[in-house]
Short mmCIF file of C-alpha atoms in Angstrom, two decimals:
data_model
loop_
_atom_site.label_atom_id
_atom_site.label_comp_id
_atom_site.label_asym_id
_atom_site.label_seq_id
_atom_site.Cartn_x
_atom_site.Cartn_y
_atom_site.Cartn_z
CA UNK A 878 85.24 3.26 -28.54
CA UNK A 879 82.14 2.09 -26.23
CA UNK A 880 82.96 1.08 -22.76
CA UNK A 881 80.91 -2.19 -21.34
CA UNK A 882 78.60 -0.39 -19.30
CA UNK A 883 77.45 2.20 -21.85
CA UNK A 884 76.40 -0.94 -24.36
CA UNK A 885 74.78 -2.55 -21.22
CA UNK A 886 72.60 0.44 -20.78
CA UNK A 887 71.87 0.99 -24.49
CA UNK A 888 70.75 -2.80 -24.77
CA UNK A 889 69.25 -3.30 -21.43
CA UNK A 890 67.23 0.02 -20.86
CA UNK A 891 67.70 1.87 -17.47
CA UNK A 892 64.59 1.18 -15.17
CA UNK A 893 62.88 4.29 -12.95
CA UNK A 894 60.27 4.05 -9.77
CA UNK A 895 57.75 6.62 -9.76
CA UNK A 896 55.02 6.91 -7.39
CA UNK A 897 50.99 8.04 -7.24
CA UNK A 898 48.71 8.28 -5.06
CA UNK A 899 45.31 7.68 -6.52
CA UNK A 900 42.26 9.23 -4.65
CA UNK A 901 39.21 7.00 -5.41
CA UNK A 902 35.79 8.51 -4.78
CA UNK A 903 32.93 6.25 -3.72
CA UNK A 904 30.54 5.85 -5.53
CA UNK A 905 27.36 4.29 -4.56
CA UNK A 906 26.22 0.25 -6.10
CA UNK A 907 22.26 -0.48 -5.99
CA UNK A 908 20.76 -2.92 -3.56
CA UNK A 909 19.30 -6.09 -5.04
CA UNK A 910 16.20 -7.63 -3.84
CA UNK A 911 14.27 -11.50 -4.88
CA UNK A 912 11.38 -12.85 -3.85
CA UNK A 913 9.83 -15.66 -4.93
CA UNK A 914 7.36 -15.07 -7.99
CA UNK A 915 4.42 -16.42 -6.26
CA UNK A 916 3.89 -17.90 -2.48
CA UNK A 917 3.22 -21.67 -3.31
CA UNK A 918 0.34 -23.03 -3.39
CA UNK A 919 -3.28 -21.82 -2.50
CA UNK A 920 -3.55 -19.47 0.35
CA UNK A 921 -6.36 -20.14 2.65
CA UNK A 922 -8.43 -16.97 3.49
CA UNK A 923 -7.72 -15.61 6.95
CA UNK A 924 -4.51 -18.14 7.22
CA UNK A 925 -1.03 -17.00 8.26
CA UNK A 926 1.43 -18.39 6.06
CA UNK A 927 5.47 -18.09 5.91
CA UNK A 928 7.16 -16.44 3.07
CA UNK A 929 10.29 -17.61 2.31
CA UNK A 930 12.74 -16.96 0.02
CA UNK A 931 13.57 -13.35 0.10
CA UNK A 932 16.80 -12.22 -0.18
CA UNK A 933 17.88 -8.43 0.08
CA UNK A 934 21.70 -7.59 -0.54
CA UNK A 935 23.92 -4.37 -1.06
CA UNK A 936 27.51 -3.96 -1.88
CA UNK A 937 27.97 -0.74 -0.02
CA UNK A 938 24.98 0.37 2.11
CA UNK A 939 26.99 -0.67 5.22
CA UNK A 940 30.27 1.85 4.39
CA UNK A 941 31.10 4.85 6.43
CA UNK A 942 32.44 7.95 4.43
CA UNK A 943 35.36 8.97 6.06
CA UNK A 944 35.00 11.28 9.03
CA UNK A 945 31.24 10.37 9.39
CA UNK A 946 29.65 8.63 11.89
CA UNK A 947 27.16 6.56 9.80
CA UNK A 948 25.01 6.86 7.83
CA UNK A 949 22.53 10.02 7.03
CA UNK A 950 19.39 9.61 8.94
CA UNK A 951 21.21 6.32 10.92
CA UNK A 952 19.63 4.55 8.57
CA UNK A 953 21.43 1.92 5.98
CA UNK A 954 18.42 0.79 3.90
CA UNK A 955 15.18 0.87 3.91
CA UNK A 956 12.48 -2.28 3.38
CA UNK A 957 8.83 -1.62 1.88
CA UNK A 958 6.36 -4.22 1.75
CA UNK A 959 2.75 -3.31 0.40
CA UNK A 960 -0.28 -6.36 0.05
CA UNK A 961 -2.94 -5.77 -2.71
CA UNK A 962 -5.59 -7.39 -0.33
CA UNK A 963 -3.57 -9.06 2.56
CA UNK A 964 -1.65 -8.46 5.84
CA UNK A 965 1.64 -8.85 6.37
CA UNK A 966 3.41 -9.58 9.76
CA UNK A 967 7.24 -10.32 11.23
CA UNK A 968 6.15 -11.40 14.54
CA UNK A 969 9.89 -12.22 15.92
CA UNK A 970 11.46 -8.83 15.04
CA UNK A 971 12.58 -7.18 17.66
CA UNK A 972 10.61 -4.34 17.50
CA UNK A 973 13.96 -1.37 19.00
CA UNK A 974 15.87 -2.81 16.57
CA UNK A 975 14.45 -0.58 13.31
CA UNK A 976 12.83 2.81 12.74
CA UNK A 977 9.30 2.65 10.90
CA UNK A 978 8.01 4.73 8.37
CA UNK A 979 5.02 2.72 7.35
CA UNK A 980 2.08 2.43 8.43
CA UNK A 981 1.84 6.33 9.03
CA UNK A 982 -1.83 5.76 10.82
CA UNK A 983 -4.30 8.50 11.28
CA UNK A 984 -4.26 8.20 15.08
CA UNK A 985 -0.81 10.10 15.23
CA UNK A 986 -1.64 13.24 13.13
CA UNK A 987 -2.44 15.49 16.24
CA UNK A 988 0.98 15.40 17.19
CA UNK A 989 2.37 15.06 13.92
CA UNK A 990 1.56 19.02 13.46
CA UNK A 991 2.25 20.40 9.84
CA UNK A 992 2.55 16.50 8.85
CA UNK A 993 1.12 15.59 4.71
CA UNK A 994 -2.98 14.59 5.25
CA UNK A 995 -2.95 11.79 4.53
CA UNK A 996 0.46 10.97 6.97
CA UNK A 997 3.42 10.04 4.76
CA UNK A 998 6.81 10.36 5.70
CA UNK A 999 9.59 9.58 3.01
CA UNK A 1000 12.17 8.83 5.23
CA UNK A 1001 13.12 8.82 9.62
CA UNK A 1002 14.68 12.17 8.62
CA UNK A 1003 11.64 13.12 7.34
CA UNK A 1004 9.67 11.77 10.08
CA UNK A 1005 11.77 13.42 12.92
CA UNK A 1006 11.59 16.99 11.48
CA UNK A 1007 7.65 16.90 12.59
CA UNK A 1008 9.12 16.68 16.26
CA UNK A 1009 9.93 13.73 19.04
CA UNK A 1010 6.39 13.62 19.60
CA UNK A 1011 5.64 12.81 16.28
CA UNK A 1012 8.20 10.20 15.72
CA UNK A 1013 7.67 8.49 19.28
CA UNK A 1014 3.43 7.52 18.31
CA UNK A 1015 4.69 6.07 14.63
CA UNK A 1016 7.06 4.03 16.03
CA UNK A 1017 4.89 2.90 18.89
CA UNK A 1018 2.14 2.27 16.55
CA UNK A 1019 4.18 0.95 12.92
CA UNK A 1020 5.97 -1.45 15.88
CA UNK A 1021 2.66 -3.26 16.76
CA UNK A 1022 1.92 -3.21 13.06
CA UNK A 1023 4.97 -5.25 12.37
CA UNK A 1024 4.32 -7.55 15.14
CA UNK A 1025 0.60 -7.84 14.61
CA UNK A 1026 -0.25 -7.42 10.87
CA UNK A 1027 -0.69 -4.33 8.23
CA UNK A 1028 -1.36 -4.21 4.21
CA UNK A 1029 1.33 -2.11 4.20
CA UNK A 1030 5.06 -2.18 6.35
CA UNK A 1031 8.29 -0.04 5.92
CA UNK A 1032 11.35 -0.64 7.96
CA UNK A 1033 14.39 1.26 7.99
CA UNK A 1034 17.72 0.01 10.03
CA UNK A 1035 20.84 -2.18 9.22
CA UNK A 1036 21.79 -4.05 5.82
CA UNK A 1037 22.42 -7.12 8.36
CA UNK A 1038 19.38 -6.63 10.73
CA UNK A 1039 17.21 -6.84 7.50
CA UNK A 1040 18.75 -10.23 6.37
CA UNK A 1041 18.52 -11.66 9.48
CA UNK A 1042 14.61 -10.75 9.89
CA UNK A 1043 12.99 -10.96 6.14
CA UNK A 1044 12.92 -14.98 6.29
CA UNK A 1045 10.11 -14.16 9.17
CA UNK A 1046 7.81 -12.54 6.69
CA UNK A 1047 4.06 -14.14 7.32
CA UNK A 1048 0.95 -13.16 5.01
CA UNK A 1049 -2.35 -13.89 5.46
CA UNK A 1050 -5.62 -12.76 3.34
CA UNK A 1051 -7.89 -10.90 5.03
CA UNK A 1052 -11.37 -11.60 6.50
CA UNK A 1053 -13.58 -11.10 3.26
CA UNK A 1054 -10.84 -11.28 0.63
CA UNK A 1055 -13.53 -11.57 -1.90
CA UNK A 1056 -15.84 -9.19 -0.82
CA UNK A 1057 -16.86 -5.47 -2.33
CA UNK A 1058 -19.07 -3.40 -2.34
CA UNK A 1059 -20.64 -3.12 -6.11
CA UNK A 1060 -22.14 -0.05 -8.18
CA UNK A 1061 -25.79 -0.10 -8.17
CA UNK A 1062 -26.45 -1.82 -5.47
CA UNK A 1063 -29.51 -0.02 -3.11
CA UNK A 1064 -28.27 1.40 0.28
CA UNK A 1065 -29.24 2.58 3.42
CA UNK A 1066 -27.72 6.37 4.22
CA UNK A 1067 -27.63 7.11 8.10
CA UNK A 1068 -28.39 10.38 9.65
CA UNK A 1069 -25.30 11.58 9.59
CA UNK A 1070 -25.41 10.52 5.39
CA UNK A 1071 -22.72 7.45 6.11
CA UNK A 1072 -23.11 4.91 4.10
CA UNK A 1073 -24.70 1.85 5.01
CA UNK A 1074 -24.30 -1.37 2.68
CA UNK A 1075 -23.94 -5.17 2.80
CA UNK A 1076 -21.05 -6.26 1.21
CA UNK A 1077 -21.78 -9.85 -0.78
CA UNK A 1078 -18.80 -12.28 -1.72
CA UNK A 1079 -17.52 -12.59 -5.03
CA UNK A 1080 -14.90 -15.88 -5.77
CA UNK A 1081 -11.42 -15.68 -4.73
CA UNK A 1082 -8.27 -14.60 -6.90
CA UNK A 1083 -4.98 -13.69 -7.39
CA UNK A 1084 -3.19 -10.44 -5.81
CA UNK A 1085 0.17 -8.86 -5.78
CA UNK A 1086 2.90 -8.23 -2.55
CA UNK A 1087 5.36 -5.72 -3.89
CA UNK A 1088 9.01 -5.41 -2.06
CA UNK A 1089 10.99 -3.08 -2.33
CA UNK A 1090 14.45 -2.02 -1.23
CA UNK A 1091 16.39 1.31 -1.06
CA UNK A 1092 19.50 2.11 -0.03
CA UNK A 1093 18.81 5.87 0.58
CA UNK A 1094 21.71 6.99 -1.20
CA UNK A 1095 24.25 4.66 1.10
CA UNK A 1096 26.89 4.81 0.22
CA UNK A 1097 28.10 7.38 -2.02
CA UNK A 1098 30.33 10.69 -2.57
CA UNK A 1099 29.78 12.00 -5.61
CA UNK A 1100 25.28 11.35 -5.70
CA UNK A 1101 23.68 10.32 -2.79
CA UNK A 1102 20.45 9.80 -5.48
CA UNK A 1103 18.82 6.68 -3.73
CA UNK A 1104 18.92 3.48 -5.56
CA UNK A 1105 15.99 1.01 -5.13
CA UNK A 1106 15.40 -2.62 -6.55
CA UNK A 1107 11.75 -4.23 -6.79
CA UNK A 1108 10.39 -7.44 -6.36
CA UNK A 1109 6.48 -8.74 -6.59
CA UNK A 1110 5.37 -12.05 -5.67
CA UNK A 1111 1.84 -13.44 -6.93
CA UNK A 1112 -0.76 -15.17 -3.81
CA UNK A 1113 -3.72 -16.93 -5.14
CA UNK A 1114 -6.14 -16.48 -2.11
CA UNK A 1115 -8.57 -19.88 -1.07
CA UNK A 1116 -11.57 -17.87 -0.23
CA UNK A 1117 -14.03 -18.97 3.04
CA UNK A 1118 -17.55 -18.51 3.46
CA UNK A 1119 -17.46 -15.33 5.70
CA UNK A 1120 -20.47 -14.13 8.42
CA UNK A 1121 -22.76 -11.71 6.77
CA UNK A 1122 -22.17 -8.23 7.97
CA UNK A 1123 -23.10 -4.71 7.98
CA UNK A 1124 -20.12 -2.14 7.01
CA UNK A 1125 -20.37 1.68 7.91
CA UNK A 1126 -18.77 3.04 4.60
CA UNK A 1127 -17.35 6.49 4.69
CA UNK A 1128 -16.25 7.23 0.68
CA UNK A 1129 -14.67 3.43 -0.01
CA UNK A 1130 -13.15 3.24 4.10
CA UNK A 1131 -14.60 1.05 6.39
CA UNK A 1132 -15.55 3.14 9.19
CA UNK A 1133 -15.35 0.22 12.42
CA UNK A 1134 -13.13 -1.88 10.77
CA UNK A 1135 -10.74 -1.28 13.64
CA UNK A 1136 -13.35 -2.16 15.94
CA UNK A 1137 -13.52 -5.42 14.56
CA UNK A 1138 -9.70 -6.34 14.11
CA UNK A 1139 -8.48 -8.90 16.58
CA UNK A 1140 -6.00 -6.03 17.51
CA UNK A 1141 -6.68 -3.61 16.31
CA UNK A 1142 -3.65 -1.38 16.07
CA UNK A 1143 -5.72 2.30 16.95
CA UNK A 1144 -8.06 2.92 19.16
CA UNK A 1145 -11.58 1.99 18.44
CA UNK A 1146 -13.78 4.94 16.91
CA UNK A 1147 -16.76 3.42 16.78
#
């Protein structure tokens, strides 16, 4: 004979508890990055204009491993910005709050000893293994760069600092946008066998602004390969009649064009 209980249990089932613990390993999500496909409009030469509607994101650049401090480097992401033919500017970043990378100008490379010719630095790890020295006249000069105007920026900081400060991003095309110097045309050589050529204007055009983001790895366990997401964005340029000049070529470099900036950004070598 079956007692109650026992048919209970063969009908019913008996029901058990176990417990795991499950060790989940970070691994690291790609920024994403838009921009608007072209800056609206026509772009008058020599014209600052805002850019808006960049947007930079990141799932995990702003997690801390545990037992770390932060980030390698210090760094959560890092922001590159490079103009075909035009300058780019965030006057109202405050200039302590990021590390620069880019531009790496020629000024610094006496105290940048054993530094790449011409200076590159991949990353502010990379930059601070040339020495304080090294690292102090980049950011000194990059900072005025941000402030004042380069072809080419890269700032490294804070997932949060960057979204607060990309909707500041100004462009302008440069003095002569449309000029060059052409093959075949006669020139005068100086003593020392510089160059010496008139540059004529040509019409105006379209050029490209390429962003791009990188998360430098942040923030992963397993690869710490650096994920990056691009974004280009089209400026036709409204070219101006521009004052004749004479240009001091060295290869395709303008020798005083620093001379001639509004601020310039180096000291003057002409």
């Amino acid at each position: 004979s079956q007692s109650t209980s026992d048919h209970f249990n063969r009908v019913a089932g008996t029901m058990s508890t176990f417990e795991y613990n499950i060790i989940v390993v970070a691994d690291n999500d790609g920024p994403a990055l838009s921009a608007p496909s072209e800056l609206p409009g026509d772009t008058p030469e020599s014209t600052w204009v805002p850019v808006s509607g960049i947007t930079v994101t990141d799932p995990d650049a702003a997690d801390v491993q545990r037992g770390a401090q932060g980030p390698d480097g210090g760094t959560q992401v890092q922001f590159h910005i490079v103009s075909e033919r035009g300058i780019l500017k965030m006057p109202e970043v405050n200039v302590s709050t990021f590390a620069y990378t880019k531009p790496a100008v020629s000024f610094c490379a006496p105290v940048c000893p054993g530094a790449p010719d011409p200076l590159t630095f991949a990353s502010v790890t990379d930059l601070m293994s040339y020495g304080q020295a090294c690292y102090d006249c980049i950011q000194l000069q990059a900072g005025r760069a941000v402030i004042r105007g380069s072809n080419e920026l890269e700032l490294n900081g804070r997932l949060d600092d960057l979204q607060a400060i990309v909707s500041k991003l100004e462009y302008r095309g440069q003095d002569g946008y449309n000029r060059f110097v052409p093959d075949g045309v006669s020139s005068v050589y100086g003593d020392d066998g510089c160059n010496i050529g008139v540059n004529p204007e040509l019409p105006g055009g379209t050029e490209t602004v390429t962003f791009t983001i990188s998360d430098l790895g942040n923030t992963g366990c397993l690869s710490k390969t650096p994920l990056t997401s691009e974004a280009r964005m089209n400026v036709i340029v409204d070219p101006k009649e521009d004052v004749p000049r004479v240009l001091l070529l060295i290869g395709e470099e303008d020798f005083c064009a620093p001379c001639r900036a509004d601020e310039p950004i180096e000291p003057c070598r002409c």
